[in-house]
Coordinates of C-alpha atoms in Angstrom, one line a residue:
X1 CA 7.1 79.0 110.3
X2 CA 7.7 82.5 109.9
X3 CA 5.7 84.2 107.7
X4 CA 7.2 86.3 105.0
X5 CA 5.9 89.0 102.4
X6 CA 5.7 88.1 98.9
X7 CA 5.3 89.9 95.7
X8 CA 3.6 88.0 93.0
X9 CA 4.3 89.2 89.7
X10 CA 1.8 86.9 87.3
X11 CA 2.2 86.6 83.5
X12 CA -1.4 84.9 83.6
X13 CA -4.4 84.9 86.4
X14 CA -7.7 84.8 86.8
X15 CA -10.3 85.2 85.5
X16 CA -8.0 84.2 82.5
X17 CA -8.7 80.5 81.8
X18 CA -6.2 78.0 81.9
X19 CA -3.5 75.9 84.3
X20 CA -0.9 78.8 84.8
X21 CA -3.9 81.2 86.2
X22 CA -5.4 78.2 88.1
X23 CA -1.6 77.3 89.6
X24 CA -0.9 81.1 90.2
X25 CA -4.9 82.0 91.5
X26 CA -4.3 78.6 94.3
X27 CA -0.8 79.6 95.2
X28 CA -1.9 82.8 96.2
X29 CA -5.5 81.8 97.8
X30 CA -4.0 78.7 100.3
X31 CA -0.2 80.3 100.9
X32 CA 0.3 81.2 104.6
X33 CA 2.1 83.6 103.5
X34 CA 1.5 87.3 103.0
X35 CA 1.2 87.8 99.2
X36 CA 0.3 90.6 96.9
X37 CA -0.4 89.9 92.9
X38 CA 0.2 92.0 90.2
X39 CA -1.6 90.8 87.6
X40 CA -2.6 92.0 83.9
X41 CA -6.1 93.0 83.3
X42 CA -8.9 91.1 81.8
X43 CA -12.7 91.6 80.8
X44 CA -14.6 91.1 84.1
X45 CA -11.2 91.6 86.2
X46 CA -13.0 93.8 88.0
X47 CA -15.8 92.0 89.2
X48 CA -13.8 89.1 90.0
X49 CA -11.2 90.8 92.3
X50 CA -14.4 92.2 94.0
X51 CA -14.9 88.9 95.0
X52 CA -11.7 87.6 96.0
X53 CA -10.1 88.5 99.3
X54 CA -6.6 88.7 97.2
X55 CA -4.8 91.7 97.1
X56 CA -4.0 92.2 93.3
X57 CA -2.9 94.7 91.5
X58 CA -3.7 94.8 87.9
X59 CA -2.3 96.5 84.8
X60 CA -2.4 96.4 80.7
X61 CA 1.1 94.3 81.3
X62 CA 0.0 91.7 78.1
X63 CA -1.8 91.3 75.1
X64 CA -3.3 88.3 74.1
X65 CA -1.9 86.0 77.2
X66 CA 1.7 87.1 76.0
X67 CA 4.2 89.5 77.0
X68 CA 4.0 92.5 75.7
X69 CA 7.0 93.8 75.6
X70 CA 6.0 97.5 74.3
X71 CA 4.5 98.0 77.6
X72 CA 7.0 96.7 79.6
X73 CA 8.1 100.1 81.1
X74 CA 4.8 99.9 82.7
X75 CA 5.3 96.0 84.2
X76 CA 8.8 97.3 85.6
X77 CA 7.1 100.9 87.3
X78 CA 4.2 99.1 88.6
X79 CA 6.4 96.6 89.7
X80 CA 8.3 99.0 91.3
X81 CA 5.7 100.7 93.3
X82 CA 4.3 97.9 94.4
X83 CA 8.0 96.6 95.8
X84 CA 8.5 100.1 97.8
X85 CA 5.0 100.0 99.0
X86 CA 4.9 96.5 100.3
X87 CA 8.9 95.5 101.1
X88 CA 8.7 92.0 100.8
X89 CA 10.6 89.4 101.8
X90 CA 11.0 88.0 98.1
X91 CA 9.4 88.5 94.5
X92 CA 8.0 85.8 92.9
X93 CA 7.8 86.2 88.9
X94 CA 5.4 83.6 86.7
X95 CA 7.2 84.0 83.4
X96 CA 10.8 83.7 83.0
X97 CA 11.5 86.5 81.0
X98 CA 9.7 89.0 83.4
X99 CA 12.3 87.9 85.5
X100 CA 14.5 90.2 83.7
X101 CA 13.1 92.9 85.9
X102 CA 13.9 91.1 88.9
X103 CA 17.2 90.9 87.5
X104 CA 17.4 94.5 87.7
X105 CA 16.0 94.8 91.1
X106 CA 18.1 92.3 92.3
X107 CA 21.9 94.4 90.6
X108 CA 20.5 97.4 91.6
X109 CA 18.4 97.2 94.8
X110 CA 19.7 93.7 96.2
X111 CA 16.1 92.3 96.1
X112 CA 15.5 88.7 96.2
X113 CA 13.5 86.7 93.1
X114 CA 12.5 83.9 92.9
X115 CA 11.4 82.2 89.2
X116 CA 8.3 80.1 88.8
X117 CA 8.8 77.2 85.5
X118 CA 6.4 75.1 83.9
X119 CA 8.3 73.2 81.7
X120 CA 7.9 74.4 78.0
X121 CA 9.4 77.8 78.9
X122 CA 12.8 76.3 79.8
X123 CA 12.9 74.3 76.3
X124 CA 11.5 77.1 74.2
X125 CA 14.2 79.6 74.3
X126 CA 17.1 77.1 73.5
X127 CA 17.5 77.3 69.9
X128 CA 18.3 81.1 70.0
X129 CA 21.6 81.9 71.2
X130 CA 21.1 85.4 72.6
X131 CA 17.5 85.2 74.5
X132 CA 18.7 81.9 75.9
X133 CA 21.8 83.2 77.3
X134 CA 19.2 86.0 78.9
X135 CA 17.3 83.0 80.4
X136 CA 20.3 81.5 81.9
X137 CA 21.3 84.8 83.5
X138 CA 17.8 85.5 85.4
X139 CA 17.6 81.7 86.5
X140 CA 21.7 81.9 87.8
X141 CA 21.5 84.9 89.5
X142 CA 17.9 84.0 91.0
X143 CA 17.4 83.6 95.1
X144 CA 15.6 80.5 93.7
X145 CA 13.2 78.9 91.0
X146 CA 10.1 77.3 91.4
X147 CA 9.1 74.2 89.6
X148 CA 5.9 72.4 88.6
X149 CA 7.8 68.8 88.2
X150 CA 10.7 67.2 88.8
X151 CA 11.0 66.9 84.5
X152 CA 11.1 70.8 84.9
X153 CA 13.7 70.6 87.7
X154 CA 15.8 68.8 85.9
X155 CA 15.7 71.4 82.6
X156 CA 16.1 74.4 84.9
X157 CA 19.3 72.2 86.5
X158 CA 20.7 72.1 82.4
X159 CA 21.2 76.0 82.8
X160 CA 23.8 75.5 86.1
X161 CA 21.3 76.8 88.8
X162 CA 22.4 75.1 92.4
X163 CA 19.9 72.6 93.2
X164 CA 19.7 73.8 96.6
X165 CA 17.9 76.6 95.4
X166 CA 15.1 74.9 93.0
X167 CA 11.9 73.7 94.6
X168 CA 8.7 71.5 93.2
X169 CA 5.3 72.2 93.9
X170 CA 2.7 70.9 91.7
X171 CA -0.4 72.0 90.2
X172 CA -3.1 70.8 92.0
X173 CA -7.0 69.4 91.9
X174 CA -9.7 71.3 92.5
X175 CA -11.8 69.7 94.9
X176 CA -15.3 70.1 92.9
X177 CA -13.3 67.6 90.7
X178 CA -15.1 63.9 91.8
X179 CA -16.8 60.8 90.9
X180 CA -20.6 61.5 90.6
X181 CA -23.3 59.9 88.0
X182 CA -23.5 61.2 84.1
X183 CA -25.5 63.3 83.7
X184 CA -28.2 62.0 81.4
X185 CA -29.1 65.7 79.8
X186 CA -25.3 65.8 79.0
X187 CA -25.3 62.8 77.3
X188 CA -28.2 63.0 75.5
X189 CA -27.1 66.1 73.6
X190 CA -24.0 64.8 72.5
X191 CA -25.4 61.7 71.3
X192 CA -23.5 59.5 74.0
X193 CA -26.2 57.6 75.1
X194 CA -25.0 53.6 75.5
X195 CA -21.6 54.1 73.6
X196 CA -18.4 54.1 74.7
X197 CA -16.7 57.8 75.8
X198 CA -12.9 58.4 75.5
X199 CA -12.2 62.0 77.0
X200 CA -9.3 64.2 76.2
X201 CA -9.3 67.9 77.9
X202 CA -7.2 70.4 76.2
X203 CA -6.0 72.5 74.5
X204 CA -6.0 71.9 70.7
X205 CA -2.2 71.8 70.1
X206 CA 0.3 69.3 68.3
X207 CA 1.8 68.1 71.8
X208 CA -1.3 67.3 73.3
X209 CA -1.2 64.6 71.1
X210 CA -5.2 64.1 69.8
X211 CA -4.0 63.4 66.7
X212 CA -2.2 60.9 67.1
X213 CA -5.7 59.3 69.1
X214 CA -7.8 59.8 65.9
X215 CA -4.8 57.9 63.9
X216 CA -5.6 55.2 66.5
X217 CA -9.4 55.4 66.2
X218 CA -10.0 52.8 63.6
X219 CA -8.1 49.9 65.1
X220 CA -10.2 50.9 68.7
X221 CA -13.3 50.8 66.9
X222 CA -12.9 47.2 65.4
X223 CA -12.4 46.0 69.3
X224 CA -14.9 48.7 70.5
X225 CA -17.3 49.0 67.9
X226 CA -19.4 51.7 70.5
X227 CA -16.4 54.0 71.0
X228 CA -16.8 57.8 70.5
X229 CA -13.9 60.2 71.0
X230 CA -15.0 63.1 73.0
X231 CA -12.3 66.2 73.2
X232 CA -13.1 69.3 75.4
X233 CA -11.0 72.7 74.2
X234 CA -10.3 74.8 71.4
X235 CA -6.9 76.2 69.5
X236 CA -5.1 76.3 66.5
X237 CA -5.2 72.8 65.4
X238 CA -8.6 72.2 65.4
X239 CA -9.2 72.3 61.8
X240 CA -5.8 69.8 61.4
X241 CA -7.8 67.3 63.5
X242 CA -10.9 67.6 61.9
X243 CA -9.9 66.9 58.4
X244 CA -7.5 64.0 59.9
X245 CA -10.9 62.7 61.6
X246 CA -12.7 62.8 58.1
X247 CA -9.9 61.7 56.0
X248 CA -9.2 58.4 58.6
X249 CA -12.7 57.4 58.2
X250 CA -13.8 58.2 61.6
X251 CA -15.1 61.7 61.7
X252 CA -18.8 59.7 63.0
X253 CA -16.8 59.0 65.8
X254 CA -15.0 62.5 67.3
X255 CA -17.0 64.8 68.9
X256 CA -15.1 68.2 69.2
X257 CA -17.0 70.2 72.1
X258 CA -15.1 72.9 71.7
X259 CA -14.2 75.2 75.4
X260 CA -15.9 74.3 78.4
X261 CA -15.9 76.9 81.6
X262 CA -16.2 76.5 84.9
X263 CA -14.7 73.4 87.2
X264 CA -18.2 71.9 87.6
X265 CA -19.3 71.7 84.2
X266 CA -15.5 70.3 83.3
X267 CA -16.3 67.7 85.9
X268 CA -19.5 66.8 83.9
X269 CA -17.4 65.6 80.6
X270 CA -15.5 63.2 82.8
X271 CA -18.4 61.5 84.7
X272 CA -19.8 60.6 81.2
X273 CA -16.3 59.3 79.6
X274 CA -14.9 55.5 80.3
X275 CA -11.9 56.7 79.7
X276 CA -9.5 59.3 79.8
X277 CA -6.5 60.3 77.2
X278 CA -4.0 62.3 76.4
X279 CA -1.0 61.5 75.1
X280 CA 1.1 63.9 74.8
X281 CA 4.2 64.3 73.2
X282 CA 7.8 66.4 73.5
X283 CA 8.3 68.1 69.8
X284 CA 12.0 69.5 68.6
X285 CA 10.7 72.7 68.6
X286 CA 10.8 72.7 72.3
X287 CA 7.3 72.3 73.4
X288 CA 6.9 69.4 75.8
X289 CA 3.9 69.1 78.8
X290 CA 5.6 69.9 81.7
X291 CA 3.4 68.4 84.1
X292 CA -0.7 67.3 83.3
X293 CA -2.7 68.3 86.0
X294 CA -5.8 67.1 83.7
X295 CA -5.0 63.8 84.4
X296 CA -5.4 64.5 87.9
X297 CA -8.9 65.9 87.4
X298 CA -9.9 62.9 85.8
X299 CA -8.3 60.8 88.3
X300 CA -10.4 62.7 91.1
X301 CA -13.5 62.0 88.9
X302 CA -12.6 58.5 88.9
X303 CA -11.9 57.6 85.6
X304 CA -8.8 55.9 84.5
X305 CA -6.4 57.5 82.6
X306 CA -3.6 57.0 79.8
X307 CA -1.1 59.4 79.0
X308 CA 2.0 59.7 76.6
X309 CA 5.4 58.7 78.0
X310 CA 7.1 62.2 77.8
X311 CA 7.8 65.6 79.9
X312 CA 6.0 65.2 83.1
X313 CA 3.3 63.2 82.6
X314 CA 4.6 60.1 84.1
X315 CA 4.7 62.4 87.1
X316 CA 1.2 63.1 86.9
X317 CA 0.4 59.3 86.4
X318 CA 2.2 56.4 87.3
X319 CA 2.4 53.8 85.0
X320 CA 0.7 50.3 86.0
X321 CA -0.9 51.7 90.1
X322 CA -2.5 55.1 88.3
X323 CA -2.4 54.8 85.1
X324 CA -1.0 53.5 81.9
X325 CA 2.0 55.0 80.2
X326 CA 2.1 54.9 76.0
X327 CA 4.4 55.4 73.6
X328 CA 2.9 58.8 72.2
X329 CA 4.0 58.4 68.5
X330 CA 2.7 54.3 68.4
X331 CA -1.3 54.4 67.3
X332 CA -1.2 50.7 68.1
X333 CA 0.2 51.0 71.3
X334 CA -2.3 54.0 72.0
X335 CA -5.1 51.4 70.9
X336 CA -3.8 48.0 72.6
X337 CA -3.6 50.6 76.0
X338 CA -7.5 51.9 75.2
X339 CA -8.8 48.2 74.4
X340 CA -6.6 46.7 77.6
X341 CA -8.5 48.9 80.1
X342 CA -11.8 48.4 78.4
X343 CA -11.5 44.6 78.7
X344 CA -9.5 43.8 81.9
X345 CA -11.9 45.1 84.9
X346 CA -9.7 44.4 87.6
X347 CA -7.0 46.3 86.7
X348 CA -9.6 49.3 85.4
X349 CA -10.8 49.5 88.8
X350 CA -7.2 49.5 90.4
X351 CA -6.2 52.0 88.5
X352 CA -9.5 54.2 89.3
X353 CA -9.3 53.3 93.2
X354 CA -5.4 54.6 93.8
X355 CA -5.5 57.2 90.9
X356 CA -8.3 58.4 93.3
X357 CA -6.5 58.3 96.0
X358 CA -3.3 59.5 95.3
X359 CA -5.4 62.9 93.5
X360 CA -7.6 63.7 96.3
X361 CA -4.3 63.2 99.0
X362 CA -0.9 64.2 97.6
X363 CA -2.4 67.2 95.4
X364 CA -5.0 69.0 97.1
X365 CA -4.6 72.4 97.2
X366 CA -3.9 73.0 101.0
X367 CA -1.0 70.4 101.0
X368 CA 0.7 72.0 98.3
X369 CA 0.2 75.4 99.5
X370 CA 2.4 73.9 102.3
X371 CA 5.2 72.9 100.4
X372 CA 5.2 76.5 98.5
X373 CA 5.6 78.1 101.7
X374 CA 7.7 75.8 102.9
X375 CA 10.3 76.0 100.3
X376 CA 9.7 80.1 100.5
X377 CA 10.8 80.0 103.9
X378 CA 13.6 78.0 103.1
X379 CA 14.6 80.6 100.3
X380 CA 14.4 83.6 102.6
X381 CA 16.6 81.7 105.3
X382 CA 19.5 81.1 102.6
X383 CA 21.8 83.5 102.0
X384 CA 21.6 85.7 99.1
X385 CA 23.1 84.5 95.5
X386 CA 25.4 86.9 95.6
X387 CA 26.4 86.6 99.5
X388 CA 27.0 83.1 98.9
X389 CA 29.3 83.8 96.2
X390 CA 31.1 86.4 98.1
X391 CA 31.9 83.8 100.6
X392 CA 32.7 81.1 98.6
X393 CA 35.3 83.7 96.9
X394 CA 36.6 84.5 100.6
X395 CA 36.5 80.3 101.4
X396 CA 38.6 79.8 98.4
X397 CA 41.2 82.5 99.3
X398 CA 41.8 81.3 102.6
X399 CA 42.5 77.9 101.6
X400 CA 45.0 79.4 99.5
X401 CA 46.6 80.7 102.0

């Protein structure tokens, strides 16, 4: 393989917290490739690219984890420095609408881009007319776009971009993510000692679908008595969820944790859950989980898992060998799946041995690191978007002829 130059310019990175930054940070850490970041700045940014041997390039680009498009000038002349200094092969942008810079490089300096997707950015645009029609342009005229799921593929297809030219790689698991004994401290402050530990991870948004868990709580706990309903993260709804907890009746039984850093201490909260569950949801607004890599993590950890049968998360578990799949809007269907696994043993432990499997084979971090710079290679060795057009245009006369 030859080995090419990429620019990555990243919406997100670390040491910002979240599945973008951990994507972006592992992409850029395993890739065979030679890769510079640019990156917006956070507290501690400093100290951490101290200790990284990634070459990144930071800058005041956001505000608040979102585009900010006041200092956009100074995205677009970092951008450009960096893209004289280093020449690369191809760009690589982490947010679709920074590709609108790459969208200039490409009309006025013939520069390749490529787009990275995750799902919820190719639905969120759609219900206004002009920004969507922007969003269409940079993914047409891109060398390529890079999805996290084949449910993303298939949304960056709706906009007409050849699917020759669109690749999946998927998040993938930490390895510090695996099956180890609860820790007894852990569960003793949070009250968990012999009961019954449901885990959701995430953050505290209407897809993610905790509500919709709660709803099901009182129907679990007259099969499961024990349960408790443990969720890890923070966000907007949390005060929605709380007064649904208190006004179902089950507020004894949710435990909101709030954030938790750090991989290890993440891994923690699964070792000490039965199960794990998130089902999450697609809404009309556009906001739909385009992949799930926390129901990898738990996978890794060993615990079986349920998700919600919507956006990519019947990617990130297959229903019946790693998982089960639920009807997301059906709190009896969410309760019946929650009481199945707690009862039937033998397909519990199924679940939990290929689940396992599957996360600690087909989505470590090396082996998708290959398939990134795989398809990269594959991008670079294609001709250009508009080379290809040119001689299609020449193709079409001659068979005119």
């Amino acid at each position: 393989m030859k080995r090419r130059k990429i620019v990555l310019v990243a919406g997100v990175f670390p040491p910002g917290i979240g599945g973008m930054q951990n994507y972006y940070y592992n992409l850029s850490k395993h890739t065979k490739h030679d890769m510079t970041i640019v990156a917006p700045e956070y507290p501690g940014s400093d100290a951490f690219d101290e200790q990284e041997r990634l070459r990144i390039v930071r800058g005041a680009f956001m505000r608040g984890e979102r585009a900010d498009i006041s200092s956009w000038g100074r995205l677009f002349r970092q951008v450009r420095r960096t893209l004289r200094g280093e020449e690369p092969d191809v760009t690589l942008y982490g947010y679709v609408l920074i590709g609108f810079i790459g969208l200039l490089f490409r009309v006025f300096g013939g520069r390749r881009y490529v787009i990275s997707t995750h799902g919820m950015d190719m639905l969120m645009f759609r219900r206004f007319i002009g920004l969507n029609a922007v969003v269409k342009l940079i993914l047409r005229k891109a060398d390529g776009v890079l999805t996290n799921s084949k449910f993303t593929k298939r949304l960056v297809e709706d906009y007409g971009v050849d699917p020759r030219r669109i690749g999946i790689v998927n998040p993938g698991v930490e390895r510090v993510y695996d099956r180890k004994p609860a820790d007894e401290e852990l569960l003793e402050q949070l009250g968990l000692e012999g009961k019954y530990v449901l885990l959701s991870v995430g953050r505290l948004v209407t897809r993610k679908g905790h509500d919709r868990v709660i709803e099901a709580m009182p129907a679990i706990l007259k099969q499961i008595p024990h349960a408790v309903y443990v969720i890890v993260g923070d966000g907007p709804a949390r005060e929605r969820l709380e007064q649904l907890a208190r006004a179902t009746g089950v507020a004894d039984a949710v435990i909101f944790v709030g954030s938790v850093s750090g991989s290890e201490r993440l891994n923690d909260y699964y070792s000490l859950s039965q199960q794990f569950i998130m089902v999450c949801r697609e809404l009309e607004q556009g906001d739909a989980e385009g992949f799930g890599i926390v129901y990898l993590e738990a996978a890794s950890a060993g615990v079986p898992v349920i998700a919600g049968r919507s956006g990519g998360a019947s990617e990130a578990v297959l229903d019946g060998v790693t998982g089960l799949l639920v009807d997301p809007e059906s709190a009896n269907q969410i309760a019946d799946s929650v009481v199945r696994l707690a009862r039937d043993e033998v397909l519990r432990e199924r679940l939990v041995r290929d689940g396992y499997h599957r996360a600690k084979t087909e989505f470590q971090h090396d082996v998708l690191a290959d398939r990134f710079d795989q398809y990269i290679g594959r991008i670079c060795a294609l001709p250009s978007v508009r080379v290809a057009r040119r001689l299609a245009r020449e193709s079409a006369r001659q068979n005119a002829r």
